Each structure stands twice: as C-alpha cells, then as structure tokens.
Coordinates of C-alpha atoms in Angstrom, one line a residue:
H1 CA -7.9 6.6 -2.5
N2 CA -4.7 6.9 -0.6
D3 CA -3.6 3.2 -0.7
A4 CA -0.6 3.9 1.6
R5 CA -2.8 5.1 4.4
M6 CA -5.3 2.3 3.7
N7 CA -2.6 -0.3 4.0
A8 CA -1.3 1.1 7.3
A9 CA -4.9 1.3 8.6
L10 CA -5.4 -2.4 7.8
A11 CA -2.3 -3.4 9.6
V12 CA -3.0 -1.5 12.8
T13 CA -6.6 -2.6 12.8
A14 CA -5.5 -6.2 12.5
A15 CA -3.1 -5.6 15.5
A16 CA -5.9 -4.1 17.5
H17 CA -7.9 -7.3 16.9
G18 CA -5.0 -9.5 18.1
A19 CA -2.9 -10.1 15.1
V20 CA 0.9 -10.0 15.4
V21 CA 2.3 -7.6 12.7
A22 CA 5.9 -7.7 11.7
N23 CA 7.5 -5.2 9.3
H24 CA 10.5 -6.1 7.1
V25 CA 10.2 -9.8 7.9
E26 CA 10.6 -12.3 5.1
V27 CA 9.7 -16.0 4.7
T28 CA 12.8 -17.9 3.8
S29 CA 11.4 -21.5 3.8
L30 CA 8.4 -23.5 4.8
L31 CA 8.3 -26.0 7.7
K32 CA 6.7 -29.3 7.0
E33 CA 5.7 -32.3 9.2
R34 CA 4.1 -35.6 8.4
D35 CA 0.6 -36.1 9.6
G36 CA -1.0 -39.3 10.9
A37 CA -1.3 -40.7 7.4
G38 CA 2.3 -40.0 6.6
V39 CA 1.5 -37.0 4.3
E40 CA 3.8 -34.0 4.5
R41 CA 1.9 -30.9 5.6
V42 CA 3.0 -27.3 5.9
R43 CA 3.2 -26.4 9.6
G44 CA 4.9 -23.0 9.6
A45 CA 7.7 -21.0 8.2
M46 CA 11.3 -19.9 8.8
V47 CA 11.4 -16.1 8.7
R48 CA 14.2 -13.5 8.7
D49 CA 14.2 -10.0 10.1
N50 CA 15.8 -8.1 7.2
E51 CA 16.7 -5.2 9.6
S52 CA 18.6 -7.3 12.1
G53 CA 19.3 -10.5 10.2
E54 CA 17.8 -12.6 12.9
E55 CA 16.0 -15.8 11.8
W56 CA 13.5 -17.9 13.7
A57 CA 10.7 -20.4 13.2
V58 CA 7.0 -19.6 13.3
R59 CA 4.9 -22.8 13.8
A60 CA 1.2 -22.9 13.0
R61 CA -1.8 -25.2 12.2
G62 CA -1.7 -23.8 8.7
V63 CA 0.0 -21.2 6.4
V64 CA -1.8 -18.7 4.2
N65 CA 0.2 -17.3 1.2
A66 CA -1.2 -13.8 0.6
T67 CA 1.9 -12.3 -1.0
G68 CA 0.5 -10.7 -4.2
P69 CA 2.9 -10.8 -7.1
F70 CA 5.4 -12.8 -4.9
A71 CA 2.9 -15.7 -4.5
D72 CA 4.9 -18.0 -6.9
A73 CA 8.1 -17.6 -4.8
V74 CA 6.3 -19.0 -1.7
L75 CA 4.4 -21.7 -3.8
Q76 CA 7.8 -22.9 -5.1
M77 CA 9.1 -23.2 -1.6
D78 CA 6.3 -25.8 -1.1
E79 CA 6.5 -27.4 -4.5
P80 CA 9.8 -26.5 -6.3
G81 CA 8.7 -27.8 -9.7
M82 CA 5.3 -26.1 -9.7
A83 CA 4.4 -24.0 -12.7
E84 CA 4.0 -20.2 -12.0
I85 CA 0.5 -19.0 -11.5
V86 CA 1.1 -15.3 -11.4
A87 CA 1.1 -13.4 -14.7
P88 CA 2.6 -10.1 -13.5
S89 CA 1.6 -6.9 -15.4
S90 CA 3.2 -3.5 -14.9
G91 CA 1.1 -0.4 -14.4
V92 CA 2.8 2.9 -14.6
H93 CA 1.4 6.1 -13.1
L94 CA 2.5 9.7 -13.3
V95 CA 1.7 12.7 -11.0
L96 CA 1.3 16.1 -12.6
P97 CA 0.6 19.5 -11.1
S98 CA -3.0 20.2 -10.1
Y99 CA -3.5 22.8 -12.8
F100 CA -3.7 20.2 -15.5
S101 CA -7.2 19.0 -14.4
P102 CA -10.3 20.5 -12.8
K103 CA -10.5 19.9 -9.1
N104 CA -13.6 17.6 -9.1
M105 CA -13.5 16.1 -12.6
G106 CA -11.5 13.4 -14.2
M107 CA -11.4 11.5 -17.5
L108 CA -11.0 7.9 -18.7
D109 CA -10.2 6.9 -22.2
P110 CA -10.8 3.2 -23.1
A111 CA -9.8 3.8 -26.7
T112 CA -6.2 4.8 -26.8
T113 CA -3.9 4.4 -29.8
D114 CA -3.0 0.9 -28.8
G115 CA -6.2 -0.2 -27.0
R116 CA -5.1 0.3 -23.4
V117 CA -7.0 2.4 -21.0
V118 CA -5.8 5.8 -19.8
F119 CA -7.2 7.9 -16.9
F120 CA -6.5 11.4 -15.8
L121 CA -7.8 12.2 -12.3
P122 CA -7.4 14.7 -9.5
W123 CA -5.6 12.9 -6.6
E124 CA -4.0 14.0 -3.3
G125 CA -3.6 17.6 -4.4
G126 CA -2.2 16.8 -7.9
V127 CA -3.3 14.9 -11.0
V128 CA -2.6 11.2 -11.5
A129 CA -2.4 9.8 -15.0
G130 CA -2.0 6.3 -16.1
T131 CA -1.8 3.5 -16.7
T132 CA 0.1 1.0 -18.8
D133 CA -0.5 -2.7 -18.9
T134 CA 2.7 -4.5 -19.8
Q135 CA 4.0 -8.0 -19.1
C136 CA 6.9 -7.7 -16.6
S137 CA 9.0 -9.7 -14.2
V138 CA 8.4 -9.7 -10.5
E139 CA 10.7 -7.4 -8.5
A140 CA 10.6 -5.7 -5.1
D141 CA 11.2 -2.2 -6.5
P142 CA 9.8 -1.9 -10.1
K143 CA 10.6 1.3 -11.9
P144 CA 8.8 2.9 -14.9
S145 CA 10.6 3.2 -18.1
E146 CA 11.0 6.4 -20.1
K147 CA 9.1 4.7 -23.0
E148 CA 6.1 4.1 -20.7
I149 CA 6.2 7.6 -19.3
E150 CA 6.3 9.2 -22.8
W151 CA 3.4 7.0 -24.0
I152 CA 1.2 8.2 -21.2
L153 CA 2.1 11.8 -21.8
A154 CA 1.4 11.4 -25.6
E155 CA -2.0 9.9 -24.9
I156 CA -3.2 12.7 -22.5
R157 CA -1.8 15.5 -24.8
R158 CA -4.6 14.5 -27.2
F159 CA -7.2 15.7 -24.6
L160 CA -5.7 18.9 -23.5
S161 CA -6.4 22.3 -24.9
P162 CA -4.0 23.1 -27.8
D163 CA -2.5 26.0 -25.9
V164 CA -1.6 23.8 -22.9
K165 CA 1.7 22.1 -23.3
I166 CA 2.6 19.1 -21.1
R167 CA 6.3 18.4 -20.9
R168 CA 8.4 15.6 -19.4
G169 CA 9.6 18.2 -16.9
D170 CA 6.0 18.6 -15.6
V171 CA 6.0 15.1 -14.2
L172 CA 6.4 15.4 -10.4
A173 CA 6.7 11.7 -9.8
A174 CA 6.4 8.4 -11.7
W175 CA 6.0 4.9 -10.4
S176 CA 5.3 1.4 -11.4
G177 CA 3.2 -1.2 -9.6
I178 CA 2.7 -4.9 -10.4
R179 CA -0.7 -6.3 -10.9
P180 CA -0.7 -10.0 -9.9
L181 CA -3.0 -11.5 -12.5
V182 CA -3.3 -15.2 -12.0
R183 CA -3.9 -18.5 -13.7
D184 CA -5.7 -21.4 -12.0
P185 CA -3.2 -24.3 -11.8
R186 CA -6.1 -26.8 -11.6
A187 CA -8.0 -25.4 -14.7
A188 CA -8.1 -27.3 -17.9
N189 CA -6.4 -24.5 -19.8
T190 CA -3.8 -23.0 -17.5
K191 CA -3.0 -20.2 -20.0
D192 CA -6.4 -18.5 -19.2
L193 CA -6.2 -15.7 -16.6
V194 CA -8.6 -15.5 -13.7
R195 CA -10.5 -12.2 -13.9
N196 CA -10.7 -11.7 -10.1
H197 CA -9.1 -13.7 -7.3
M198 CA -8.4 -17.3 -6.8
I199 CA -7.8 -19.6 -3.8
H200 CA -5.5 -22.6 -4.3
V201 CA -4.7 -25.3 -1.7
S202 CA -1.6 -27.4 -2.4
D203 CA -1.3 -31.1 -1.7
S204 CA 0.6 -30.2 1.5
G205 CA -2.0 -27.7 2.6
L206 CA -0.4 -24.4 1.7
L207 CA -3.4 -22.1 1.2
T208 CA -2.7 -19.4 -1.5
I209 CA -5.0 -16.4 -2.2
A210 CA -3.9 -14.6 -5.4
G211 CA -5.2 -12.0 -7.8
G212 CA -8.0 -9.6 -6.8
K213 CA -7.9 -5.9 -6.2
W214 CA -8.5 -3.2 -3.6
T215 CA -12.2 -3.0 -4.1
T216 CA -12.8 -6.6 -3.2
Y217 CA -10.2 -7.1 -0.4
R218 CA -12.8 -7.8 2.3
E219 CA -14.5 -10.5 0.2
M220 CA -11.1 -12.0 -0.6
A221 CA -10.2 -12.1 3.1
K222 CA -13.6 -13.6 4.1
E223 CA -13.3 -16.4 1.5
T224 CA -9.7 -17.1 2.5
V225 CA -10.4 -17.3 6.2
D226 CA -13.5 -19.4 5.7
R227 CA -11.4 -21.8 3.6
A228 CA -8.6 -21.8 6.2
V229 CA -11.1 -22.8 8.9
A230 CA -12.2 -25.8 6.8
E231 CA -8.7 -26.8 5.6
F232 CA -6.9 -26.4 8.9
G233 CA -9.6 -27.7 11.2
L234 CA -10.0 -24.5 13.1
R235 CA -12.7 -23.7 15.6
P236 CA -13.7 -20.1 15.3
L237 CA -15.8 -18.6 18.2
R238 CA -18.1 -16.9 15.7
A239 CA -18.8 -16.4 12.0
C240 CA -17.0 -13.8 9.9
Q241 CA -17.3 -10.3 11.3
T242 CA -15.8 -8.2 8.5
E243 CA -19.1 -6.5 7.6
H244 CA -19.1 -5.0 11.1
V245 CA -15.4 -4.3 11.6
R246 CA -14.4 -0.6 11.1
L247 CA -10.8 0.3 10.3
I248 CA -8.8 2.2 12.9
G249 CA -9.5 5.9 12.4
S250 CA -13.1 5.6 11.2
H251 CA -15.0 5.3 14.5
A252 CA -15.3 9.0 15.5
W253 CA -14.6 10.5 12.1
S254 CA -16.9 13.1 10.6
D255 CA -16.7 15.3 7.6
T256 CA -16.5 18.4 9.8
M257 CA -13.8 17.0 12.1
F258 CA -11.1 19.2 10.5
I259 CA -12.8 22.2 12.0
K260 CA -12.2 20.9 15.6
L261 CA -8.5 20.2 14.7
V262 CA -8.1 23.9 13.7
Q263 CA -9.9 25.1 16.8
N264 CA -8.1 22.8 19.3
F265 CA -4.6 22.6 17.9
G266 CA -4.3 25.7 15.8
V267 CA -3.1 23.9 12.7
D268 CA -3.8 25.6 9.4
L269 CA -6.8 24.7 7.4
E270 CA -5.0 22.7 4.7
V271 CA -3.2 20.6 7.3
A272 CA -6.4 20.0 9.2
R273 CA -8.2 18.8 6.1
H274 CA -5.2 16.6 5.2
L275 CA -5.1 15.0 8.7
A276 CA -8.8 14.4 8.9
H277 CA -8.9 12.9 5.4
N278 CA -5.9 10.6 5.8
Y279 CA -6.0 9.6 9.5
G280 CA -9.7 9.9 10.5
D281 CA -10.1 10.2 14.2
R282 CA -6.4 9.2 14.7
A283 CA -5.7 12.8 13.6
W284 CA -6.1 13.7 17.2
A285 CA -3.2 11.4 18.2
V286 CA -1.1 12.9 15.4
C287 CA -1.9 16.4 16.6
A288 CA -1.2 15.4 20.2
L289 CA 2.4 14.5 19.1
A290 CA 2.7 17.8 17.4
D291 CA 1.5 19.5 20.6
R292 CA 4.2 17.7 22.7
T293 CA 6.9 19.0 20.4
A294 CA 5.8 22.5 20.9
Q295 CA 8.6 23.0 23.4
L296 CA 11.0 22.5 20.5
Q297 CA 9.1 25.2 18.5
A298 CA 7.9 22.4 16.1
L299 CA 4.1 22.6 16.6
G300 CA 2.5 22.0 13.2
R301 CA 5.9 22.2 11.4
R302 CA 5.7 20.8 7.9
I303 CA 8.4 18.5 6.6
H304 CA 8.2 20.4 3.2
P305 CA 6.7 23.8 2.7
L306 CA 4.6 22.8 -0.4
Y307 CA 2.8 19.9 1.3
P308 CA 0.7 19.5 4.4
F309 CA 2.7 16.7 6.0
L310 CA 3.8 17.4 9.6
D311 CA 6.8 16.4 11.7
A312 CA 4.3 14.7 14.0
E313 CA 3.2 12.3 11.2
V314 CA 6.7 10.9 11.1
R315 CA 6.7 10.4 14.9
Y316 CA 3.2 8.8 14.6
A317 CA 4.4 6.4 11.8
V318 CA 7.3 5.2 14.0
Q319 CA 5.3 4.9 17.2
Y320 CA 2.0 3.5 15.9
E321 CA 2.6 2.2 12.4
Y322 CA 5.8 0.1 12.5
A323 CA 7.8 2.4 10.3
L324 CA 11.5 1.5 10.5
S325 CA 13.1 3.3 7.6
A326 CA 12.9 6.7 5.9
V327 CA 11.4 5.0 2.9
D328 CA 8.7 3.4 5.1
V329 CA 7.7 7.0 6.1
I330 CA 8.2 9.0 3.0
A331 CA 6.7 6.5 0.6
R332 CA 4.6 3.9 2.6
R333 CA 3.0 6.1 5.3
L334 CA 3.0 9.7 4.0
R335 CA 3.0 9.0 0.3
L336 CA 5.1 12.1 -0.5
A337 CA 7.6 10.1 -2.6
F338 CA 4.7 9.2 -4.9
L339 CA 3.4 12.8 -5.1
D340 CA 6.6 14.7 -5.7
A341 CA 10.0 13.0 -6.0
Q342 CA 12.0 16.2 -5.6
A343 CA 10.0 17.4 -2.5
A344 CA 10.6 13.9 -1.0
R345 CA 14.3 14.2 -1.5
E346 CA 14.3 17.7 0.1
A347 CA 12.2 16.4 3.1
L348 CA 14.4 13.4 3.7
P349 CA 17.0 15.0 6.0
R350 CA 14.2 16.2 8.4
V351 CA 12.5 12.8 8.3
I352 CA 15.8 11.1 9.1
D353 CA 16.5 13.4 12.0
I354 CA 13.0 12.8 13.5
M355 CA 13.4 9.0 13.1
A356 CA 16.9 9.0 14.5
D357 CA 15.4 10.7 17.6
E358 CA 12.5 8.2 17.9
L359 CA 14.5 5.1 17.1
R360 CA 17.7 6.1 18.9
W361 CA 19.8 5.8 15.8
P362 CA 23.5 6.4 16.4
A363 CA 24.8 9.8 15.2

C-alpha cells in the first residue's frame, strides 16, 4: 500500500465530486455565532495560507475536525480548557534493500524482546521493517531516534540467516509516523483508549472524528458525514454513496494496462508497471506529459537512475495534485524520500528545476 498515492487519489477524487481542496492551509481559530437560543455555535474558521501568509474566513453550517493527531489543537480552539483526547504513539519504519526479503513473502513477529510487534515486508521495490509503539508528543515533522532504529535492526537480525549481516548503513530511509490513539472524553474512565475511531460533538457543535486507521477510512467517513447531517440540519439529496464511488485512477485500470503503456509510449517495463500500479488509468495522463516534453529530449527521463519515477510525474503532481513544494513531490506524491533518502537528495535539483518551470518560480 502506497499511502502517499492513496492520499493524493482521495484528495483529487473529492475535488472531482465538488469539494474544494486547499494545500498548505491551516486553521488558526474557529468562528462562533449565537443561535436563536443564545448558545454559541461553531460557524466556520479563520484560515491561513502558509505559502503566501494570506488569511481569510470560511463560514459554514458546521465544522468537522478530522485532523488526526492534531485533533486536540482544534478542540482547544473550541474549548480552551478541554482535556486532551489524543494519546499519540510514535511508529518508526525502516526501508532496506530488496535482497533482505523474498519478493512475495513477509514476516510478522508478535513476540519481540519487549512485547511489541515487528514486521518485515517487501514494499515498493525494497523491504520495510517496523514498527515501534512509543508514547510521543505531537509534531508536524516527527523523526525516528537512533535508539528506535537500532531496536528494529536488533529484532530483525534474529530472523536472518547467520551469514547475512544487517548494518545501520544498510538502512536506505527511516521515518516516524504518529498514530492518533484516542480517549472518549464522555466515557466514565477517560484513561481508557478507544480501539478504533470515535466521534465527539462539543457543546458548541464542533464535530470531531479521531482515531481509526487506513483500513476503515470509508466507514469513518460515512459515520462522520451521517452525524454531520443530523447535527447541522443538512438536507442531502441522497443517502451515502461511498460503496459505489471509485477513486480517481481506478475506472479504466486493468492488471495488463502496463503493456499498453509500453506499446503506446515506449516507456520501459519497470516504469510502465510503476505507473500502472501507482496511478491506475491516470498513468495515461502522466505519460502524455512525458510525451509533450519529448521536444526537450525528456521522454521517459527518470529523476533518479535507480528508481522508476519520471520527470512527468513531477509535472503531473503540480498540475493535478496540488503540489507546491519540492517536499510535496519527493515525499508526499512520489514517495522517494521514504524509500531512499540519499536518492531523494540526489533527485532534488531536477525536481526543483521542473517545479520552477511549472510554477514560474523566479531564478
């Protein structure tokens, strides 16, 4: 599962269905008005564009707080004295070269030296190993500690052949994510964590969805929207359609689509498989951008020789997926920064040049 591509597909699918999507825009405060009974109700938010610094008000019938580990920050804009509901937990992952694992086989160990679970799986052309489960603070850019990296390496060494040595220098990339485990503020014992997700509506009507995981995101969305309909007095034209809504890229995809990409655009087989797997039928649009740059001798040109990412993917990320910074592209659209940190650094100059051309950045 390439969660960067999944997240981008969700955003553009929402836009295709009428949502307004804004990248690098932050809520700075909530707007409240008194209703007919004199009760303060949340009726919008002040937001800031962190690229330009511009601020403006967005007014609405209701506000949904779906901000993952940052849920408490928004909740406390509504109720400054409210106890935190998120119990953030850090999960560290490592990426290793593909030769450390069979191509179609992985391993999960639920009985490590300290009781945490470790997995070792083929992923995106490499091997991903993890994960830790450590209480942490909430921050925008969490980083793995050397202690956590060494713990994972020590655990997976126990399962490798004695003649295979795994070293710190074999780690291509390491990152840390924050799991937003939650407590129900209305439960009798607020110390207990909710296993899945939780919906909370404050006295002023702020609707918060917190917790959960990738595998249940559609159910979470359905429950949240259904609750919003009831809480905000909305009048939907029809019942929830999520069971029938396909993500952008899935409509004309097939497991043999990569062959047509090779035949029609002349990209090599590895690149064709990568594009079909990560973009679905939007791979045609990516290849069309590569085709238009053929006049610059850039048809099918990779941004790094060891990976199948194309120049055209950078252009596509800017034109169709709201990418505004090099990090947006290298980490949040192409995923290269999470696969190989050194390769990402080497690819950055080319990525920046392409984005400068697309976004008209000054020289």
